[in-house]
PDB file of C-alpha atoms in Angstrom:
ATOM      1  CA  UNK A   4       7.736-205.095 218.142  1.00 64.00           C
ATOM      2  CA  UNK A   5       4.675-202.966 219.321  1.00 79.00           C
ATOM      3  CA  UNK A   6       6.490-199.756 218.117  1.00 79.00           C
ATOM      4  CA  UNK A   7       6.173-201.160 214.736  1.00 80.00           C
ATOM      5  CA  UNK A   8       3.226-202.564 214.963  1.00 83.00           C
ATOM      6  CA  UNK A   9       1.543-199.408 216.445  1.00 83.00           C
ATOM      7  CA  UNK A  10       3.478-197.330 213.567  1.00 82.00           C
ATOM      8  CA  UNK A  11       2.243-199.704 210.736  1.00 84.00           C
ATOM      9  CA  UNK A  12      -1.549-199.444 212.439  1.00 88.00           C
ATOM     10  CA  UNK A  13      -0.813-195.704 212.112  1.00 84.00           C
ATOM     11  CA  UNK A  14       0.439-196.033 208.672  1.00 85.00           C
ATOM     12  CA  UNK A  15      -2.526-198.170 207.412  1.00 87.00           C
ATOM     13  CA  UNK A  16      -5.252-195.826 209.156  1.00 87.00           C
ATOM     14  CA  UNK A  17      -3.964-192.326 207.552  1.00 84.00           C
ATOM     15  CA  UNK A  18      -3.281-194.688 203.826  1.00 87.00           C
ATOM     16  CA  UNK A  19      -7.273-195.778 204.850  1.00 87.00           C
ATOM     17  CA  UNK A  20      -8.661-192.143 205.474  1.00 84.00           C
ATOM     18  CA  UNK A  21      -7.053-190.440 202.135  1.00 84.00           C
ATOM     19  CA  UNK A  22      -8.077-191.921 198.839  1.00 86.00           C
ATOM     20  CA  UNK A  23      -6.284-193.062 196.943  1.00 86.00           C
ATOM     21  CA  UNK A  24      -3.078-193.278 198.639  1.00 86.00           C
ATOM     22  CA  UNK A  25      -3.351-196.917 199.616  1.00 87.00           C
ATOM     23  CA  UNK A  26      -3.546-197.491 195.213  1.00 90.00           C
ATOM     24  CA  UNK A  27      -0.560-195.174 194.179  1.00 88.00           C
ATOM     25  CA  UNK A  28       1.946-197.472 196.411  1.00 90.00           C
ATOM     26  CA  UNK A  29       0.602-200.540 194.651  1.00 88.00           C
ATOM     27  CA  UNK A  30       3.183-199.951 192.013  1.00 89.00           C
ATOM     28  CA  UNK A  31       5.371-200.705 194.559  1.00 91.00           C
ATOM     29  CA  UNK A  32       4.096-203.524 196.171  1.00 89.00           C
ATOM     30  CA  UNK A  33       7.226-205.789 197.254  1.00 89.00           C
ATOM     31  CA  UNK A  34       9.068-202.913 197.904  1.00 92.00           C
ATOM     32  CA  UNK A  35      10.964-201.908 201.090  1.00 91.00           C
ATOM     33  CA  UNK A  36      11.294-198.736 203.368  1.00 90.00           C
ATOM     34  CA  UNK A  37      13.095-197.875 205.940  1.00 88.00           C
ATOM     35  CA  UNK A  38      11.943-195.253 208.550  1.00 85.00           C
ATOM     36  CA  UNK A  39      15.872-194.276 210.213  1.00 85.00           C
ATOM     37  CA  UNK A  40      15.084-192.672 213.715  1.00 78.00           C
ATOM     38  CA  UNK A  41      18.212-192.855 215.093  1.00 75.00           C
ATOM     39  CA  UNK A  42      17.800-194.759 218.130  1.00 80.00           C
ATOM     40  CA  UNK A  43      15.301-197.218 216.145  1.00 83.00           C
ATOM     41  CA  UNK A  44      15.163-198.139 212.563  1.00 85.00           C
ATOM     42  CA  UNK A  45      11.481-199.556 211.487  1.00 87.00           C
ATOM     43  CA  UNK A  46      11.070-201.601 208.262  1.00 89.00           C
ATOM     44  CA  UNK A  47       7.948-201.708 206.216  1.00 90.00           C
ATOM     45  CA  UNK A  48       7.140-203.885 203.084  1.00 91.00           C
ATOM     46  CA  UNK A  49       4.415-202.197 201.235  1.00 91.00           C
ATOM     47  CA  UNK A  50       2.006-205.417 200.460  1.00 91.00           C
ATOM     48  CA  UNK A  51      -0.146-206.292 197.699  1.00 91.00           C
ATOM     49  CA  UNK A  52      -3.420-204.112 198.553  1.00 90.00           C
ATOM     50  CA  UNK A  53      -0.720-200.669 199.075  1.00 89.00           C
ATOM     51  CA  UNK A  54      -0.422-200.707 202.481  1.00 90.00           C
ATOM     52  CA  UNK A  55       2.652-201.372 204.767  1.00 89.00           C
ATOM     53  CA  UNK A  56       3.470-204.260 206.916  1.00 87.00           C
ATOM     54  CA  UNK A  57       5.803-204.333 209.297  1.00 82.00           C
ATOM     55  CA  UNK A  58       9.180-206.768 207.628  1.00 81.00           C
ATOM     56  CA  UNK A  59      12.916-206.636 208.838  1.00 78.00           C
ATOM     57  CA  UNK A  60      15.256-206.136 205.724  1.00 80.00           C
ATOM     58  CA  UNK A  61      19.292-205.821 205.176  1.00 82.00           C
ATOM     59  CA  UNK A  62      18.791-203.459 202.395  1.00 86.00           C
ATOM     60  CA  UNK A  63      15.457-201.520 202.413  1.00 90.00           C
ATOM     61  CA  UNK A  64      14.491-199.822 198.989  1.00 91.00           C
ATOM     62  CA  UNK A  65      14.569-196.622 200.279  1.00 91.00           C
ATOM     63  CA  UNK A  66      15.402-194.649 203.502  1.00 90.00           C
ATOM     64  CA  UNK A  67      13.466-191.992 205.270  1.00 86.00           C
ATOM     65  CA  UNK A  68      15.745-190.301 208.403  1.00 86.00           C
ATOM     66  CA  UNK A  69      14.781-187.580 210.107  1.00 79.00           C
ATOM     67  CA  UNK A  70      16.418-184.411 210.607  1.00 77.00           C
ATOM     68  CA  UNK A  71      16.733-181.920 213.766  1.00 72.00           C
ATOM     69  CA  UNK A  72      15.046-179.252 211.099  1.00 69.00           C
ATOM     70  CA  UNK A  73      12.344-181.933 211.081  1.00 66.00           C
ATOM     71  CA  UNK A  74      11.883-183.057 214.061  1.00 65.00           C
ATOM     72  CA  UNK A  75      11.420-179.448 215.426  1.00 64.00           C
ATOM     73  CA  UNK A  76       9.323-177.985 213.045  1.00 65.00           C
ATOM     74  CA  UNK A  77       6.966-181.361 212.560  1.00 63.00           C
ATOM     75  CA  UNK A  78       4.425-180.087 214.730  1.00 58.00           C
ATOM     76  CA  UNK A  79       3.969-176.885 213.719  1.00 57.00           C
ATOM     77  CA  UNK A  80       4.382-177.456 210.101  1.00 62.00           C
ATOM     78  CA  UNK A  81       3.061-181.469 210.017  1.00 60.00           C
ATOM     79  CA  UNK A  82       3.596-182.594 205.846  1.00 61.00           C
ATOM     80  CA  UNK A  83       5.194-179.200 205.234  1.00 65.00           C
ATOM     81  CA  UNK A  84       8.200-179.918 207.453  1.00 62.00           C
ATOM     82  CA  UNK A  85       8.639-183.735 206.080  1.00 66.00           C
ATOM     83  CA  UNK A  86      10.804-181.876 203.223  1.00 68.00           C
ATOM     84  CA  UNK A  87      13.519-182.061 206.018  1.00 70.00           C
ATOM     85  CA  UNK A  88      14.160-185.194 206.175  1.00 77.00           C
ATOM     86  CA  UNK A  89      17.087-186.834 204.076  1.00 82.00           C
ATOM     87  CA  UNK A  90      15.583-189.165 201.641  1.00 85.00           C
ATOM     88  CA  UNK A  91      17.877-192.460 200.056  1.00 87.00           C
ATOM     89  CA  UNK A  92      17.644-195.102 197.318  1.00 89.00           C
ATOM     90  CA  UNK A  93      14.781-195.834 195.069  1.00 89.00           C
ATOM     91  CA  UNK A  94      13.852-191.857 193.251  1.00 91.00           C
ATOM     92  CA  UNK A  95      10.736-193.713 192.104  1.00 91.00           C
ATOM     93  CA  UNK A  96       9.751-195.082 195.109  1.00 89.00           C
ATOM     94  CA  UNK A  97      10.959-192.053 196.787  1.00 88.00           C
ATOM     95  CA  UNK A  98       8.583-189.544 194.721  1.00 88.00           C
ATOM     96  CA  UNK A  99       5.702-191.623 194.841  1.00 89.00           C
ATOM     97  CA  UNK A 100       5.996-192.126 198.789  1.00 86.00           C
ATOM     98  CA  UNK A 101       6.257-188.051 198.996  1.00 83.00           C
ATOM     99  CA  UNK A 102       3.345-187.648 196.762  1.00 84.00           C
ATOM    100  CA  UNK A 103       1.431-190.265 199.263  1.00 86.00           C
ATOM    101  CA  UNK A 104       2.774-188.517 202.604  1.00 82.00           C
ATOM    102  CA  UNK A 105       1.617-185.156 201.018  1.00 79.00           C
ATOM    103  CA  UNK A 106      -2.001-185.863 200.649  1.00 80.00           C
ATOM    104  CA  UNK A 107      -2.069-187.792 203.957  1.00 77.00           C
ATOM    105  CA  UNK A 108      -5.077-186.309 205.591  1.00 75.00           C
ATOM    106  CA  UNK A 109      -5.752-187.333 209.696  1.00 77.00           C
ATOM    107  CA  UNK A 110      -9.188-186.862 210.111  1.00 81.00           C
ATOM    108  CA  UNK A 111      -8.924-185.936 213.939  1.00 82.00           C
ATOM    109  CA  UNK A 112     -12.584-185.427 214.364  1.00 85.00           C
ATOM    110  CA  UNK A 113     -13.318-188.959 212.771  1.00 85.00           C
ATOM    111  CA  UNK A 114     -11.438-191.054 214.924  1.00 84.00           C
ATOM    112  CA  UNK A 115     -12.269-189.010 218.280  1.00 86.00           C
ATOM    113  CA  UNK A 116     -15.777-189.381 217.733  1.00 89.00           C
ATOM    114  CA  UNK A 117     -16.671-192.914 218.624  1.00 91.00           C
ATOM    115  CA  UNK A 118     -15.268-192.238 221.730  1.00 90.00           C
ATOM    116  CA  UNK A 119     -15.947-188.779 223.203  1.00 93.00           C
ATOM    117  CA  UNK A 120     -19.292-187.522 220.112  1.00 92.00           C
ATOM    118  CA  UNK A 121     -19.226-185.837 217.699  1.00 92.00           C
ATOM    119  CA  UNK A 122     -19.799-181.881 218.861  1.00 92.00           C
ATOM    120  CA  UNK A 123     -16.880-182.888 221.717  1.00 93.00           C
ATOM    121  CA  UNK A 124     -14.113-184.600 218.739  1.00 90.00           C
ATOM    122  CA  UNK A 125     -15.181-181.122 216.555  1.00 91.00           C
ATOM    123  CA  UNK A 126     -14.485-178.593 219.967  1.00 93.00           C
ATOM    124  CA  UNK A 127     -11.153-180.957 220.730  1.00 91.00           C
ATOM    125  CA  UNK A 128     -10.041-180.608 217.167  1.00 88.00           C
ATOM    126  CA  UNK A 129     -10.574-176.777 217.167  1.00 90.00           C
ATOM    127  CA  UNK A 130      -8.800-176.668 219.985  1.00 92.00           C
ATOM    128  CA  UNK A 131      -5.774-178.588 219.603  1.00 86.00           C
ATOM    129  CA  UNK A 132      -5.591-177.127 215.836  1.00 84.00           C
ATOM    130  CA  UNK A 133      -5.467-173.415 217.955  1.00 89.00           C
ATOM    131  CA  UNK A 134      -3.334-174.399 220.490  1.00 89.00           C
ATOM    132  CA  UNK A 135      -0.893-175.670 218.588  1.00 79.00           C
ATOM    133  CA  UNK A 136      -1.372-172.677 215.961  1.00 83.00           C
ATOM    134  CA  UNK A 137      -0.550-170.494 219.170  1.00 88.00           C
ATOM    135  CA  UNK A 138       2.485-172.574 219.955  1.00 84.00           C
ATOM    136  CA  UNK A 139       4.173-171.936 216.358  1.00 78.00           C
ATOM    137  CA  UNK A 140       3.476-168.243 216.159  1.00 87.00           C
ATOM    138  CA  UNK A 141       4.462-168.159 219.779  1.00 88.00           C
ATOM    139  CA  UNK A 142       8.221-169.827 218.803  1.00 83.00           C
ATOM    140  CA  UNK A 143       8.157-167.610 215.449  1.00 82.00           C
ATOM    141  CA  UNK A 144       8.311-164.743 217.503  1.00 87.00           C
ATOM    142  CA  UNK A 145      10.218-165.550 219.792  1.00 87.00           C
ATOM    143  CA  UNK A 146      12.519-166.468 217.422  1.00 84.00           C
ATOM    144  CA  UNK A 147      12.241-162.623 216.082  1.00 85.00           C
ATOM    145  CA  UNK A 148      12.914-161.341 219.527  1.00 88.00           C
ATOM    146  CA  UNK A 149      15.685-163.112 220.006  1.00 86.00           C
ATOM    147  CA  UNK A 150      17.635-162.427 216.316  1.00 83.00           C
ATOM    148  CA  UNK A 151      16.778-158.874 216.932  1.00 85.00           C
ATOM    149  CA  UNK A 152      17.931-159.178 220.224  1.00 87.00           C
ATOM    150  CA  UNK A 153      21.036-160.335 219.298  1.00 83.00           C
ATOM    151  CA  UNK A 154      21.882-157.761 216.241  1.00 79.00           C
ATOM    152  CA  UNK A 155      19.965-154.705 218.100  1.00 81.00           C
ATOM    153  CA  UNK A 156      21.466-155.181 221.452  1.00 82.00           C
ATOM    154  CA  UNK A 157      23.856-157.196 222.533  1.00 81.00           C
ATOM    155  CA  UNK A 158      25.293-156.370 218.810  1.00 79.00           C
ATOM    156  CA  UNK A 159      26.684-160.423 218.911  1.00 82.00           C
ATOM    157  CA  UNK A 160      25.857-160.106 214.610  1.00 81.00           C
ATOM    158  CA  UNK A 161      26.129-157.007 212.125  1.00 83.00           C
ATOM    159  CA  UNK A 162      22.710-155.576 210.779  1.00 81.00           C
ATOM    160  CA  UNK A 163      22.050-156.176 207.309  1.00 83.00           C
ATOM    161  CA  UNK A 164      22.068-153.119 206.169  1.00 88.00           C
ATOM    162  CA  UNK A 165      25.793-152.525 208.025  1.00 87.00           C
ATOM    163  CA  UNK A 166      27.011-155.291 206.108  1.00 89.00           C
ATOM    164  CA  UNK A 167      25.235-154.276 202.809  1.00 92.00           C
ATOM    165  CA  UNK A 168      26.942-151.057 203.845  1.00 94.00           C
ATOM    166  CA  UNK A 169      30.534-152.446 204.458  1.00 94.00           C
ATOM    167  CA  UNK A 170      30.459-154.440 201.261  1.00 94.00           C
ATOM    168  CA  UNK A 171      29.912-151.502 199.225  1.00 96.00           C
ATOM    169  CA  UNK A 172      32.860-149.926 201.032  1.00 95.00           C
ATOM    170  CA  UNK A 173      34.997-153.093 199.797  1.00 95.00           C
ATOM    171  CA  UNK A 174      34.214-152.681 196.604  1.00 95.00           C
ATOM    172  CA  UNK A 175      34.940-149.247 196.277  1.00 96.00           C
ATOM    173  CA  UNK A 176      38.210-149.710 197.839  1.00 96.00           C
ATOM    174  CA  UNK A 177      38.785-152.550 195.343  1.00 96.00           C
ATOM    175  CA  UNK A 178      38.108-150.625 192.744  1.00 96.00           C
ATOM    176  CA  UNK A 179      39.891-147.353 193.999  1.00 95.00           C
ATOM    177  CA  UNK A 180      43.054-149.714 194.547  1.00 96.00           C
ATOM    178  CA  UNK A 181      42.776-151.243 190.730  1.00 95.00           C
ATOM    179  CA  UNK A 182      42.739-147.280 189.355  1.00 95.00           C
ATOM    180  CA  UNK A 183      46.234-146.503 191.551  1.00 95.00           C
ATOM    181  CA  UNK A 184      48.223-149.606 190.142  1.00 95.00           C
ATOM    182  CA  UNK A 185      46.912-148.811 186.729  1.00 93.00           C
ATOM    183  CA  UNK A 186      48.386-144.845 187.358  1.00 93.00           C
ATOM    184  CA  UNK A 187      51.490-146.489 188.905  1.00 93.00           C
ATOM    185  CA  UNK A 188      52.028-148.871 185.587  1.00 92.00           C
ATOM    186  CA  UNK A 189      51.541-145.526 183.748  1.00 90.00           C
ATOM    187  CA  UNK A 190      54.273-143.584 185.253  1.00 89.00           C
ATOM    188  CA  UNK A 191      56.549-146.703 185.558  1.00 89.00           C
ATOM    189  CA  UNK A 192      56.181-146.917 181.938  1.00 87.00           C
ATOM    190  CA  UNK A 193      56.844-143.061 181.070  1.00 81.00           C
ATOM    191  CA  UNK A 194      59.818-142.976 183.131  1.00 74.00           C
ATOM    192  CA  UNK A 195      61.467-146.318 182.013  1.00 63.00           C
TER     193      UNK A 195
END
């Protein structure tokens, strides 16, 4: 009950701080959706004014579930990585929720400020924007290191270009194999 309670408050702020988000769900108002995080699912009515409110349902209008791909690259990539989740039911619902989760803007600064000022919530937001910058291009290359690690030298995959280089061979063979059964069906025939 306070997950989804502290979720919906969530919700409601971000819907509050980007304009006219809060209006494009009113279309929708009575509808159902389902936030499916494996260990918990949280259902949300969107209400009359376009906002959500926590509701338990049997059949929710449409599904949101995470996926690893998501999970992993959500804070490094924040909206860009919510393209990896698995969406279900309602496409109209569905598009206009993406639409709304896409222009979702957390003012960071805003909501630190009554609490530690204004030049403090600015140097805070800097630096948790650059730290967690840092952390991403810290993963991406690490990730580099280790695929060219594994093709370079432990040699666990082929190189591109090796297989680029093998295929070719393939279909050269392939082709050289198609010219000697056409020969052999040639001098089968003029000696039958």
């Amino acid at each position: 009950m306070i997950v989804e309670t502290l979720i919906e408050r969530s919700l409601n702020h971000l819907l509050q701080q980007s304009p006219g988000a809060a209006e494009a769900l009113l279309r929708h108002a009575g509808r159902s959706v389902r936030f499916d995080l494996a260990l918990a699912q949280y259902d949300f009515r969107i209400a009359d004014d376009g906002y959500f409110s926590e509701v338990g349902v049997d059949a929710p209008d449409a599904v949101i579930r995470p996926t690893p791909a998501l999970v992993t690259r959500l804070p490094f990539f924040g909206r860009d990585a919510l393209r990896d989740a698995d969406y279900s039911g309602d496409p109209a619902l569905l598009a206009t929720l993406d639409r709304v989760f896409r222009q979702l803007d957390w003012d960071v600064e805003a909501d630190l400020a009554p609490l530690v000022g204004d030049i403090a919530a600015h140097r805070l937001h800097v630096f948790g924007r650059d730290a967690l910058a840092g952390l991403a291009h810290a993963f991406s290359a690490l990730g580099h290191n280790a695929g060219e690690y594994v093709v370079e030298e432990a040699e666990l995959m082929a190189r591109a270009i090796d297989v680029t280089r093998f295929n070719r061979a393939i279909d050269v063979l392939t082709d050289d194999v198609a010219r000697l059964q056409a020969r052999l069906r040639l001098l089968e025939a003029g000696h039958a």
